[in-house]
Structure formats: structure tokens, C-alpha cells
mmCIF file of C-alpha atoms and ligand atoms in Angstrom:
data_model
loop_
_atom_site.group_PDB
_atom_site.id
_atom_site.type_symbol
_atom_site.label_atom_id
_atom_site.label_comp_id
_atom_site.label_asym_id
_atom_site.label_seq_id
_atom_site.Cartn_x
_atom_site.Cartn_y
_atom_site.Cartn_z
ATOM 1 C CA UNK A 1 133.414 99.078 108.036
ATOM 2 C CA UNK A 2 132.082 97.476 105.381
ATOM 3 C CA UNK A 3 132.002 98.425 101.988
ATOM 4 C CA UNK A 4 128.716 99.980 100.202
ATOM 5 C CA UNK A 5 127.562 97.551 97.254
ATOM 6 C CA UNK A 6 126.500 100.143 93.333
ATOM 7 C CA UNK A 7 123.950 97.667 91.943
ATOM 8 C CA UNK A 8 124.029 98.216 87.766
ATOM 9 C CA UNK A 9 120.778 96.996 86.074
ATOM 10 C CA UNK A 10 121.393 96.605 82.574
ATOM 11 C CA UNK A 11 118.445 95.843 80.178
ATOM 12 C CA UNK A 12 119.807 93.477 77.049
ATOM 13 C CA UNK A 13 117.449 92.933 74.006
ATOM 14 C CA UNK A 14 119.702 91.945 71.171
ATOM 15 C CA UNK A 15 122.785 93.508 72.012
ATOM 16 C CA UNK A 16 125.485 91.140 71.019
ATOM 17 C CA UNK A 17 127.812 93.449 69.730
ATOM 18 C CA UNK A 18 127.843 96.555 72.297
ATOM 19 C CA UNK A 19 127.574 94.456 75.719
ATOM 20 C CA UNK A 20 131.980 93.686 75.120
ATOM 21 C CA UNK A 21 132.574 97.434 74.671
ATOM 22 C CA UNK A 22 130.002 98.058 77.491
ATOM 23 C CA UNK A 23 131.451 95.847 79.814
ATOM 24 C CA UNK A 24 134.801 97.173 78.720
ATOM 25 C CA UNK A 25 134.428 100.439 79.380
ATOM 26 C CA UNK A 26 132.704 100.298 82.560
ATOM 27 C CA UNK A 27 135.420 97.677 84.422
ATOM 28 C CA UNK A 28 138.515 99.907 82.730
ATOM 29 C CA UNK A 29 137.470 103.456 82.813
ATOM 30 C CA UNK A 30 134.778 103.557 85.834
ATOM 31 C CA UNK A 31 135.001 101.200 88.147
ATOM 32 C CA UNK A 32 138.763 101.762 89.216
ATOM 33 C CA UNK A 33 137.520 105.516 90.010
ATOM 34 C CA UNK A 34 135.171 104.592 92.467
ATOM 35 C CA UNK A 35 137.028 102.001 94.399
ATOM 36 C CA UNK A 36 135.602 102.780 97.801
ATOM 37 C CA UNK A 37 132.583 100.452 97.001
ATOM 38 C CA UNK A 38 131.814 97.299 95.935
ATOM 39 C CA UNK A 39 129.777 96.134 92.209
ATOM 40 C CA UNK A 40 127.516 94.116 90.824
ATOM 41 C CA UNK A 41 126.753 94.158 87.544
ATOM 42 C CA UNK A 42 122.877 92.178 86.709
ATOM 43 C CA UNK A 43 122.771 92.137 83.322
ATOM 44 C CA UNK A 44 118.822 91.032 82.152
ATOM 45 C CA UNK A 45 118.632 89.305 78.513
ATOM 46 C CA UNK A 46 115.212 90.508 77.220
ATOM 47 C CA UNK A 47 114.429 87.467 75.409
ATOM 48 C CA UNK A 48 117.220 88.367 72.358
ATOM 49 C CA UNK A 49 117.615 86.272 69.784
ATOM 50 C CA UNK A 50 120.842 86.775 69.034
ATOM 51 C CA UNK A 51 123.926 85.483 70.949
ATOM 52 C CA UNK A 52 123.375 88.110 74.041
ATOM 53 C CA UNK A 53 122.972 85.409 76.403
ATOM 54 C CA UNK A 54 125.893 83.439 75.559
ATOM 55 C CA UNK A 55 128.800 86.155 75.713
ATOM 56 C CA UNK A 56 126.710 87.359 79.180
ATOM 57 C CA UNK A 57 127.198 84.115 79.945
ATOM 58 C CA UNK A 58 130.541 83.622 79.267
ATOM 59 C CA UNK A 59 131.400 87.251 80.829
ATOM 60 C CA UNK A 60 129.624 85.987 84.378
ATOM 61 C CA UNK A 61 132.073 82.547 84.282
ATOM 62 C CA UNK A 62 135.286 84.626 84.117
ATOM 63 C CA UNK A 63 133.960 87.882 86.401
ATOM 64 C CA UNK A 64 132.076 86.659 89.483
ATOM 65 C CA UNK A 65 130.215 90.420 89.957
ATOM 66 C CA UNK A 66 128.189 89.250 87.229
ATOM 67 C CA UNK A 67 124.603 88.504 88.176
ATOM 68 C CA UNK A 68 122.026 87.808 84.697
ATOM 69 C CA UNK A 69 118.499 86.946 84.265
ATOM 70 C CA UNK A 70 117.455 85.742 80.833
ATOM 71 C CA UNK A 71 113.173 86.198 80.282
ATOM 72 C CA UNK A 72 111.401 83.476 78.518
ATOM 73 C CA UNK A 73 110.798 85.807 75.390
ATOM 74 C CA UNK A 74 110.534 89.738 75.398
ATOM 75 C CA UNK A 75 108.553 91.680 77.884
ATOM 76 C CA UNK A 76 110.595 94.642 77.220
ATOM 77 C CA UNK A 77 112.366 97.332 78.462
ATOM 78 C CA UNK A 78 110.181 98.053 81.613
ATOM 79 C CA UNK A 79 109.830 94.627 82.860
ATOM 80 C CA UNK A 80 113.668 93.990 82.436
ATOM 81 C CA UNK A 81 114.161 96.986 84.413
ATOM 82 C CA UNK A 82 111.480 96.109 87.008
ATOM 83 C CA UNK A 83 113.179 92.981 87.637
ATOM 84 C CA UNK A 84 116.776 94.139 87.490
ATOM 85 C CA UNK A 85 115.587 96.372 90.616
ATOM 86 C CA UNK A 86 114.218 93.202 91.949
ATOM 87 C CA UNK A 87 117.708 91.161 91.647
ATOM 88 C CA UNK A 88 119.639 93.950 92.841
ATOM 89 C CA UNK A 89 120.919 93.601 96.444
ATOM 90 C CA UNK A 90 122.957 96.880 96.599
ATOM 91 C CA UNK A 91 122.830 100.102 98.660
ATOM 92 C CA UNK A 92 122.670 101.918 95.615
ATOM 93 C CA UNK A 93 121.294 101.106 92.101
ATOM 94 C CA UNK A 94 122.008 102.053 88.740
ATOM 95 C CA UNK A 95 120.267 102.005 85.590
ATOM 96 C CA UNK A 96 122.011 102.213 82.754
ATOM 97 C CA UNK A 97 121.530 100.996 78.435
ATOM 98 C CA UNK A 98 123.650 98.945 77.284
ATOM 99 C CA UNK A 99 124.373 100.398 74.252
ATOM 100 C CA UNK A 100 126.832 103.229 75.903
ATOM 101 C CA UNK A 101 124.097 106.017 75.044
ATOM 102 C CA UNK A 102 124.488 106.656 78.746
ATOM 103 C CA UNK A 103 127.806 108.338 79.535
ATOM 104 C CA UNK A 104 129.405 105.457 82.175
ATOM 105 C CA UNK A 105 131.456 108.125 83.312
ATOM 106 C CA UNK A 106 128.828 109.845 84.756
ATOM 107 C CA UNK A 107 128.730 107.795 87.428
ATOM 108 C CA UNK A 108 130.692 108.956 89.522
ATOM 109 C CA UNK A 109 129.733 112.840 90.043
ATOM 110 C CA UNK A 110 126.415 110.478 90.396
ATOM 111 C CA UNK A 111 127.581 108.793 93.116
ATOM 112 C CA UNK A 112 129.642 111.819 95.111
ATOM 113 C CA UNK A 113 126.365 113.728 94.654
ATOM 114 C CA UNK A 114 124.324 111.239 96.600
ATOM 115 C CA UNK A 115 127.296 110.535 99.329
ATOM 116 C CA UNK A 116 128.084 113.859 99.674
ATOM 117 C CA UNK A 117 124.725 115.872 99.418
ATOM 118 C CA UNK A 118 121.207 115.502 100.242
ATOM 119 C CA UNK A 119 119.578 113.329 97.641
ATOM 120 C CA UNK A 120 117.914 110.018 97.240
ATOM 121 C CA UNK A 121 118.800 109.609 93.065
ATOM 122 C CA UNK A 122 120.795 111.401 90.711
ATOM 123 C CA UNK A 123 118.711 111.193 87.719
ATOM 124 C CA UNK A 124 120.371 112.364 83.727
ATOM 125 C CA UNK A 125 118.759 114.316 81.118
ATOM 126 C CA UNK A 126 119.972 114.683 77.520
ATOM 127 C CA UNK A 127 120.030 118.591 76.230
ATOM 128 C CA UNK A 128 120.331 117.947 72.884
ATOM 129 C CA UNK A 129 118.775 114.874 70.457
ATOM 130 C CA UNK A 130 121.474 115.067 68.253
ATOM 131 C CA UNK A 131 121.964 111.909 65.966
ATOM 132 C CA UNK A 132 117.795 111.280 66.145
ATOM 133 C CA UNK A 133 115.480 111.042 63.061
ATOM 134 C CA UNK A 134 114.116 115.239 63.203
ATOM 135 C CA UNK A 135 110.207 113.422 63.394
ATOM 136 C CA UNK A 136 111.091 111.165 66.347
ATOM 137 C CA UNK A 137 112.624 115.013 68.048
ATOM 138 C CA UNK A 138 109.567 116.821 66.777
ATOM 139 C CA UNK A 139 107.150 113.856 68.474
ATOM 140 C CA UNK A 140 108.433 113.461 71.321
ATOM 141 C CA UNK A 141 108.750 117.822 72.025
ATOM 142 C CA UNK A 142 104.601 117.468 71.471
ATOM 143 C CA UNK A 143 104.543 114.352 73.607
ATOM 144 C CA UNK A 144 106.017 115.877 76.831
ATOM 145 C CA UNK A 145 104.394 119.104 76.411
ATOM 146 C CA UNK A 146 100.867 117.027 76.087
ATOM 147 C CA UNK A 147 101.468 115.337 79.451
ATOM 148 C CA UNK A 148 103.020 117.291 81.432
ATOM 149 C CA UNK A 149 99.687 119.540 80.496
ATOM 150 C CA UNK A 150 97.494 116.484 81.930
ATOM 151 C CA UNK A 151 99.143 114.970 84.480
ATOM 152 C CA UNK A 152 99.723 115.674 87.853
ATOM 153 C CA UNK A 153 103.044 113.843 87.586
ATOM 154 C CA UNK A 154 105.967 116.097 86.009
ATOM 155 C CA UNK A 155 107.504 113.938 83.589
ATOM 156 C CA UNK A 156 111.241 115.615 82.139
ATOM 157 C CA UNK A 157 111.948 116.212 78.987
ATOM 158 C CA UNK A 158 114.808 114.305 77.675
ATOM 159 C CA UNK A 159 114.775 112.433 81.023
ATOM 160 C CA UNK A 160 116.625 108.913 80.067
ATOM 161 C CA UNK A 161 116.442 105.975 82.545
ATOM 162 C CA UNK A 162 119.720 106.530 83.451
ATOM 163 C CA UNK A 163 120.097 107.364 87.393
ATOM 164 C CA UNK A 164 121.711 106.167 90.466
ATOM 165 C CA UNK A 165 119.230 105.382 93.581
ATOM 166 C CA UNK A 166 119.648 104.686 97.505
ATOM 167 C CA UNK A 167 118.056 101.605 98.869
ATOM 168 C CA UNK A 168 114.748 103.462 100.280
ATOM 169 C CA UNK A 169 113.763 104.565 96.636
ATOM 170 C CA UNK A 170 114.646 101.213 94.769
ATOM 171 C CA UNK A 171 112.096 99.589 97.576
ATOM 172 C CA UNK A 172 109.472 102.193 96.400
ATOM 173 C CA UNK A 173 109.505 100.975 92.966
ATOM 174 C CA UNK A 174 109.196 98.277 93.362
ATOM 175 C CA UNK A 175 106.006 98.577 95.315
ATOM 176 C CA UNK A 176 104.401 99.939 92.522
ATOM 177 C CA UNK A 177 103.494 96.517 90.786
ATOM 178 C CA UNK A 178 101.667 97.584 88.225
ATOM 179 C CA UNK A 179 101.620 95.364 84.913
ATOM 180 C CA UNK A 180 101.460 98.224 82.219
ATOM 181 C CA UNK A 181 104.288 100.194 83.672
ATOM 182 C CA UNK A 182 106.200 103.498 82.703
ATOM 183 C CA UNK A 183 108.686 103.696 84.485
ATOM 184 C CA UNK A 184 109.660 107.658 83.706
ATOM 185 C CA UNK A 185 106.252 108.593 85.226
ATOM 186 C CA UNK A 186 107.146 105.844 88.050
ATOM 187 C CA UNK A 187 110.150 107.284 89.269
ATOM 188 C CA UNK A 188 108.603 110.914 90.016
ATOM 189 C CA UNK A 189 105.502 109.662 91.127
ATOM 190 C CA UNK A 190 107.658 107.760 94.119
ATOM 191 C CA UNK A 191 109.143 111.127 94.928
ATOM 192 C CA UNK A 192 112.031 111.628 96.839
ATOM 193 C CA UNK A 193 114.934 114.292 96.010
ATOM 194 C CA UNK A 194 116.201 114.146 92.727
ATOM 195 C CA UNK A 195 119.140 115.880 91.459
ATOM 196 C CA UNK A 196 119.621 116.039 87.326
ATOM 197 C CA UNK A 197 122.502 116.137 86.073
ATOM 198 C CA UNK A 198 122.421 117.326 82.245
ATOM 199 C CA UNK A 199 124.369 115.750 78.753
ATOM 200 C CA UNK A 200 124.630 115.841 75.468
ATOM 201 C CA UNK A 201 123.281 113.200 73.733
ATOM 202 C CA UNK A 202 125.477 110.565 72.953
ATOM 203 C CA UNK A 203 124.885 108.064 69.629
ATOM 204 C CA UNK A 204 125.044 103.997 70.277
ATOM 205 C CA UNK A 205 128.706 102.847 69.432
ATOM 206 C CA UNK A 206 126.774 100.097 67.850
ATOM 207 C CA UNK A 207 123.492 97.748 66.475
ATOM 208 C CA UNK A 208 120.658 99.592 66.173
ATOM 209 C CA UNK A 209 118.025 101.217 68.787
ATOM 210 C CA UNK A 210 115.063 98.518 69.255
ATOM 211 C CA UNK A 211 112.307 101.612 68.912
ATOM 212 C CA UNK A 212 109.958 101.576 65.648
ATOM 213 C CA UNK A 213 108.167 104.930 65.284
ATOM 214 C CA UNK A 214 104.973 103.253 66.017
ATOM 215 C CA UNK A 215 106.645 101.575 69.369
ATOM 216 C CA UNK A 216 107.377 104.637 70.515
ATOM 217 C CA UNK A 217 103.787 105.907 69.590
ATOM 218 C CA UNK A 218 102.247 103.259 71.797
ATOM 219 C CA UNK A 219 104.739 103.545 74.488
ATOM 220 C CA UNK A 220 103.918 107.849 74.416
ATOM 221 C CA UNK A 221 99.909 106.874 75.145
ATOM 222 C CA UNK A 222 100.999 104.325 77.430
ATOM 223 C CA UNK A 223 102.349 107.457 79.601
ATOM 224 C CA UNK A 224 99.721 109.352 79.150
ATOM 225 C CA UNK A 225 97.254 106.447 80.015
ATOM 226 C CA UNK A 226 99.042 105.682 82.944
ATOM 227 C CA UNK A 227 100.154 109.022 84.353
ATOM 228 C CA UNK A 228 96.503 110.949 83.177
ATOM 229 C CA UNK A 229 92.595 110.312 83.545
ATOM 230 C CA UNK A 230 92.035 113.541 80.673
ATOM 231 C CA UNK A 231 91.364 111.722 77.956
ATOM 232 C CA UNK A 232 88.387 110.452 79.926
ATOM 233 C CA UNK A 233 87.119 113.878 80.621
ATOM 234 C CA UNK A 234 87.099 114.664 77.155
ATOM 235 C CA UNK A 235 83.504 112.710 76.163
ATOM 236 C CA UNK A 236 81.758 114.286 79.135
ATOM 237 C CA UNK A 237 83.322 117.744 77.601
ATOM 238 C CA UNK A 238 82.486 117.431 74.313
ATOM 239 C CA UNK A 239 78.855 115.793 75.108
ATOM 240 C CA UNK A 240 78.687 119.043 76.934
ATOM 241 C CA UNK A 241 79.234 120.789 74.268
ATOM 242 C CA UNK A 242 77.221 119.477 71.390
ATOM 243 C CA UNK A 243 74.504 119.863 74.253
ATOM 244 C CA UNK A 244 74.695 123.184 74.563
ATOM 245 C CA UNK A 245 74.732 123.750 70.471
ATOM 246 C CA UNK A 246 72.314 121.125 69.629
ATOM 247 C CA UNK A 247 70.032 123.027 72.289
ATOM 248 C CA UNK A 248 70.792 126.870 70.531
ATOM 249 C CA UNK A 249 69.988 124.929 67.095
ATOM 250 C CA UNK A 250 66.656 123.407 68.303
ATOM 251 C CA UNK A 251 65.270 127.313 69.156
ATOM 252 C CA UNK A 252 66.773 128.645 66.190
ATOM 253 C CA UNK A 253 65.101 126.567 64.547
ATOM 254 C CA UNK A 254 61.805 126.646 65.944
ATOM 255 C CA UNK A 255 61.789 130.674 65.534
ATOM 256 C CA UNK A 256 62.722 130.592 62.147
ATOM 257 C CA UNK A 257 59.647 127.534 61.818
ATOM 258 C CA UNK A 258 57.157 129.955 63.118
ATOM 259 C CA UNK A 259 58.031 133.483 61.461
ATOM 260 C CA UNK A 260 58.929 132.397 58.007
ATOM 261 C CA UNK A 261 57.924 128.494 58.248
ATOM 262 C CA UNK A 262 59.601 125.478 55.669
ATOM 263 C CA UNK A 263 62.574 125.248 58.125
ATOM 264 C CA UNK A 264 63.620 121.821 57.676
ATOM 265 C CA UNK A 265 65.344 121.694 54.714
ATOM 266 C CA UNK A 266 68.435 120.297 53.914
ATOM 267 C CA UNK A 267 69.488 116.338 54.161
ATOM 268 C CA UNK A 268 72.993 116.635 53.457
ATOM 269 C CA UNK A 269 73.472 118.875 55.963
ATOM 270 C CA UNK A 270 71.693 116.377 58.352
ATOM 271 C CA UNK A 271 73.911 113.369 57.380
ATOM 272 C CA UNK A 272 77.095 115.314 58.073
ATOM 273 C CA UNK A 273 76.358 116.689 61.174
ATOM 274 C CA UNK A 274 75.039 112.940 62.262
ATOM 275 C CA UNK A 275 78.555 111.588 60.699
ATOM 276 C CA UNK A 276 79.821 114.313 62.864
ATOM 277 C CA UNK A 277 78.704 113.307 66.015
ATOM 278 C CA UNK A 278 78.957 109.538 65.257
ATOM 279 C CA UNK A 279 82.643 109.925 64.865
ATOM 280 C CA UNK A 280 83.137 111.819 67.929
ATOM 281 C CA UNK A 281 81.005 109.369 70.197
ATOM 282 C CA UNK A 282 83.094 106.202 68.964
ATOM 283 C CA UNK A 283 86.204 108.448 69.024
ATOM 284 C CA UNK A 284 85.473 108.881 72.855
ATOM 285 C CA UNK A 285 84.177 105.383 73.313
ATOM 286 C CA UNK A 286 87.663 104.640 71.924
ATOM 287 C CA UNK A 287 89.351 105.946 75.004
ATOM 288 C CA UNK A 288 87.153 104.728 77.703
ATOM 289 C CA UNK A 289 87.854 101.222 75.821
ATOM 290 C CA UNK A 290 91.670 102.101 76.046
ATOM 291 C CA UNK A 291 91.332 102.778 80.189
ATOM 292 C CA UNK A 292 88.933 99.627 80.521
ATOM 293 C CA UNK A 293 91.771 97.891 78.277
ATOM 294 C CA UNK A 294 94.412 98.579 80.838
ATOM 295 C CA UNK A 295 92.099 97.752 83.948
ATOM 296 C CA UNK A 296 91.468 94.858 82.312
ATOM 297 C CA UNK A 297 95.133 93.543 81.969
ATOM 298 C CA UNK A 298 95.415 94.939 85.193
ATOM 299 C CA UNK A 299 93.146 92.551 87.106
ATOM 300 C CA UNK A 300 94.513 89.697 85.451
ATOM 301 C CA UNK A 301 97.244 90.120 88.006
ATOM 302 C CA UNK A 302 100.116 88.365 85.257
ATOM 303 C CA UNK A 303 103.833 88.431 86.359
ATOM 304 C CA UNK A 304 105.482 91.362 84.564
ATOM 305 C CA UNK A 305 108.558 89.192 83.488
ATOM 306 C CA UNK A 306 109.094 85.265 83.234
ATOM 307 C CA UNK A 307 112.632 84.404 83.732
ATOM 308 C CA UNK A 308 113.971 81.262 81.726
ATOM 309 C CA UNK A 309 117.454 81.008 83.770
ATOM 310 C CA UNK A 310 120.156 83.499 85.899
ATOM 311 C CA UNK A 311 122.687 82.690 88.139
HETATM 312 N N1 UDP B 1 115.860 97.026 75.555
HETATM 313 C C1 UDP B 1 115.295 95.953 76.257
HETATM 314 N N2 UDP B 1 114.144 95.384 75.762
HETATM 315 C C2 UDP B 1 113.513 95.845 74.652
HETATM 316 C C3 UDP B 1 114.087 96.959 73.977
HETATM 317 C C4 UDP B 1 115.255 97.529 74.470
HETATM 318 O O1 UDP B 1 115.829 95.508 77.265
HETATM 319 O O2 UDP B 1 112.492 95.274 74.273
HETATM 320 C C5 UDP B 1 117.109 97.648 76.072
HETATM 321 C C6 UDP B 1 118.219 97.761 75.041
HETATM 322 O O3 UDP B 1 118.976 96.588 74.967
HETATM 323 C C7 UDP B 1 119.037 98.937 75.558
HETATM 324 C C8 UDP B 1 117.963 99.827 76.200
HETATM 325 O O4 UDP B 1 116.841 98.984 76.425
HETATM 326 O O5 UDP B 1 119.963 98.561 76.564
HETATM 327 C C9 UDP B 1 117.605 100.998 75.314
HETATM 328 O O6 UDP B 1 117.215 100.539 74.036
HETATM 329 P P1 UDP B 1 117.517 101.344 72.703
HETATM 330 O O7 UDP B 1 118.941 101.776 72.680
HETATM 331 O O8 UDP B 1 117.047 100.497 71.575
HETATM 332 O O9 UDP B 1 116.555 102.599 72.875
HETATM 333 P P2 UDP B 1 116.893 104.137 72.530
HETATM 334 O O10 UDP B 1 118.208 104.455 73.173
HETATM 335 O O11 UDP B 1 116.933 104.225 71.059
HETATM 336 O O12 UDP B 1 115.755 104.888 73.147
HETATM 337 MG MG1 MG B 2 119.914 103.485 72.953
#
């Protein structure tokens, strides 16, 4: 019989000085433990701009289960892993960062688990966050409690990208060809059984993590945009709302007119409550704008990555 191919995506965006350890560590420690299949290892330079390309390069020349793509500039983390999937040609495919964050190790209970029991991915979770700025921990807690409150689709806490998949549920990403993608809502919204598997969190062994507070920011409503229609439900709420009151003020005000008359007094009072309700109206114009944003870039239909060169 012939042996079953592990596919390992690996998205690159400047990381020069981790993918040697990376590398490393995976053909020394992991790969002789799980000798009963077969590798390929598609590493996808992001558009770096350091030497990444060059020593993936030079690692594909010596070690022929190297496959890489290299983008015409940076699309990101999402599009490299949409088109890793794309490359990949195994029975099974991994996800993994290059910057050893995700135990390599791991592996293979990850891979006995889907051989041996009934699952379609083994998917990883962090427990802990040590080693992370206490804002980016406190953010993020808010930022999965907000979604999972408004979306249908159960996103994990502390779920990373890391996770082994069979064939059926790589094709069923890759269906979903949406431009403005997030992938963590992607890969429960697919379904199938997933089995977590739980860590502590591990620090980079080196360069630094390619997330800005405000990247991360964007990337959080990009989830919710994509994975919720809420937000949009909030202007007919609160339009509702100030309904109702505006209504209760009108009679108030009319009663008070005709039993003690000079009612309408007070233009300060006036210009708040107009500032008020200004705000709120552009503040739920705002997100409409944000969904028509996305349907906008949607129905442009553009590729979700360019690639420059691969082999
Ligand atoms: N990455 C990428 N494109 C980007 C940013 C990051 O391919 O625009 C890759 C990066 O090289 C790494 C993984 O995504 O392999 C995770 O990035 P990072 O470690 O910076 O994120 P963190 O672990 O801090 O969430
Ligand atoms: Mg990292």
C-alpha cells in the first residue's frame, strides 16, 4: 500500500531567522516519529522583505519535500494560508507558524488521533497567554466573549491556526472563496468533528510577532463582520428606541403645555439631545458602511493572493 502524504502549510512574512530552527526541529525531532507517512513541507513567503525567500530557497534545492510559493507583496496571513491549502496535495494537512509558537511535537498525538479515532481535524488551543502584553490578553478575553455572543458560529478561545485536517475538510475550505476571510470562524463554520487538544502557550524562539495592536483591532471586527449581521440590528434597535422616548417626551410635553403652559424652554438642552442623536445615526451609518464596505470588495471578485514564483 501506499503511503499517506501530511501536507505542512507554513505562512512566512519576514521570518529569516526562525524558518532554520523551524525546519530543524521539525525534520530532527518530528518527522522520524511518524515515519509511516510521507511529507511535504509548502512553505508560502508572504511578500517578506527580508532574506525569507532566499534560505526557503536554498532549503527546497538541498530537500526535495520542499514545495514554496512567494506572493507578489503581502496579502497576509489568511491568504498565505488559503493558498498553502490550495498547493497542498496531501491526505492530511497541517497548519502550523513558523515561528515554533506551535508545539511541532504535537503532531503526532494529532495525527494518531485522526488515524485512530473518529475525527476529521485535530485542532490546538493555548490555556494560558503567558509571554503576551496583559492589554493584548485583556482584548482579546472581551473579543471572544463579544462574538461568540453574536454569532451563530462558536469561535474558541485561544484557538490558534494550528490543526491537522483529512482531505474532505481541506476541500471545504477551500470552497469558501471569500476575499475578506477569517479563517478561525472558517474552519467551524465548515463543520466536521473536531477534537482540541490543549497547550500552554509557547513564546517565539525568535524575531518578533508581525501583530500591531491596531492589526489585531481590525482583524477582531473583521471576525465579527464576517461571522455576525448584529451590528446591523443595532440602528433599527436603537431607532426603536429613541422612537419610543421621543414619543413619551412629545405627550409629556404637551400635558405640561396645557396645565401650566411656557413648556418649551431650554436650547441647550435641545442642542445636546440633537448632538445626541446625530452621533448615534452616523455611528450606525458607520456600520452599515462597514458591511456595504465588505460587499463591496466582495463583488470585485480579486484573487486573494498573487504569487510572484514557487516551485
Ligand atoms: N504571517 C504571515 N503574513 C503576515 C503576518 C504573519 O504569513 O502578514 C505569518 C508569520 O510568519 C507566522 C504566523 O503568520 O508564521 C504567525 O505570525 P506571528 O507570530 O507574527 O503572530 P502571533 O503568533 O503573534 O499571533
Ligand atoms: Mg507567533
Amino acid at each position: 500500500m501506499e503511503k499517506q502524504k501530511i501536507s505542512i502549510v507554513i505562512p512566512c512574512y519576514c521570518e529569516e531567522e526562525v524558518i532554520p530552527l523551524f525546519y530543524n526541529t521539525l525534520i530532527n525531532e518530528v518527522l522520524p516519529l511518524l515515519s509511516e507517512v510521507t511529507f511535504e513541507m509548502i512553505f508560502i513567503d508572504d511578500g517578506s522583505k527580508d532574506g525569507t525567500l532566499k534560505i526557503i530557497k536554498n532549503l527546497s534545492e538541498k530537500d526535495s519535500c520542499i514545495k514554496y510559493l512567494s506572493f507578489s507583496r503581502n496579502f497576509g496571513k489568511e491568504a498565505a494560508i488559503y493558498a498553502g491549502l490550495n498547493y497542498a496535495t496531501g491526505d492530511y494537512v497541517a497548519l502550523m507558524d513558523v515561528d515554533l509558537q506551535d508545539p511541532p511535537d504535537l503532531l503526532i498525538p494529532m495525527y494518531e488521533a485522526l488515524t485512530t479515532e473518529d475525527y476529521d481535524c485535530v485542532a490546538t488551543r493555548r490555556t494560558t497567554r503567558q509571554g503576551e502584553p496583559s492589554i493584548r490578553t485583556f482584548f482579546a478575553k472581551i473579543f471572544y466573549r463579544l462574538i461568540n455572543k453574536i454569532s451563530q458560529t462558536e469561535i474558541v478561545d485561544g484557538a490558534r491556526d494550528f490543526r491537522l485536517m483529512k482531505r474532505p475538510m481541506v476541500e471545504a475550505i477551500l470552497s469558501v472563496g471569500e476575499y475578506n476571510r477569517f479563517s478561525k470562524g472558517i474552519f467551524e463554520w465548515v463543520g466536521f468533528n473536531t477534537k482540541w487538544i490543549a497547550f500552554e502557550n509557547v513564546e517565539r524562539v525568535a524575531g518578533k510577532s508581525k501583530w500591531s495592536f491596531w492589526g489585531l483591532f481590525l482583524y477582531s471586527l473583521e471576525g465579527i463582520i464576517s461571522f455576525s449581521t448584529a451590528p446591523l440590528a443595532i440602528a433599527s434597535v436603537t431607532g426603536f428606541i429613541f422612537f419610543v422616548l421621543s414619543f413619551l417626551a412629545i405627550v409629556v410635553i404637551i400635558i405640561r403645555e396645557i396645565l401650566w403652559h411656557g413648556s418649551a424652554f431650554g436650547w441647550p438642552s435641545l442642542v445636546c439631545i440633537i448632538f445626541f442623536i446625530g452621533g448615534i445615526q452616523l455611528f450606525c451609518i458607520g456600520i452599515l458602511g462597514q458591511y456595504m464596505a465588505r460587499t463591496y470588495l466582495e463583488t470585485k471578485k480579486r484573487p486573494i493572493y498573487i504569487v510572484k514564483e514557487h516551485n
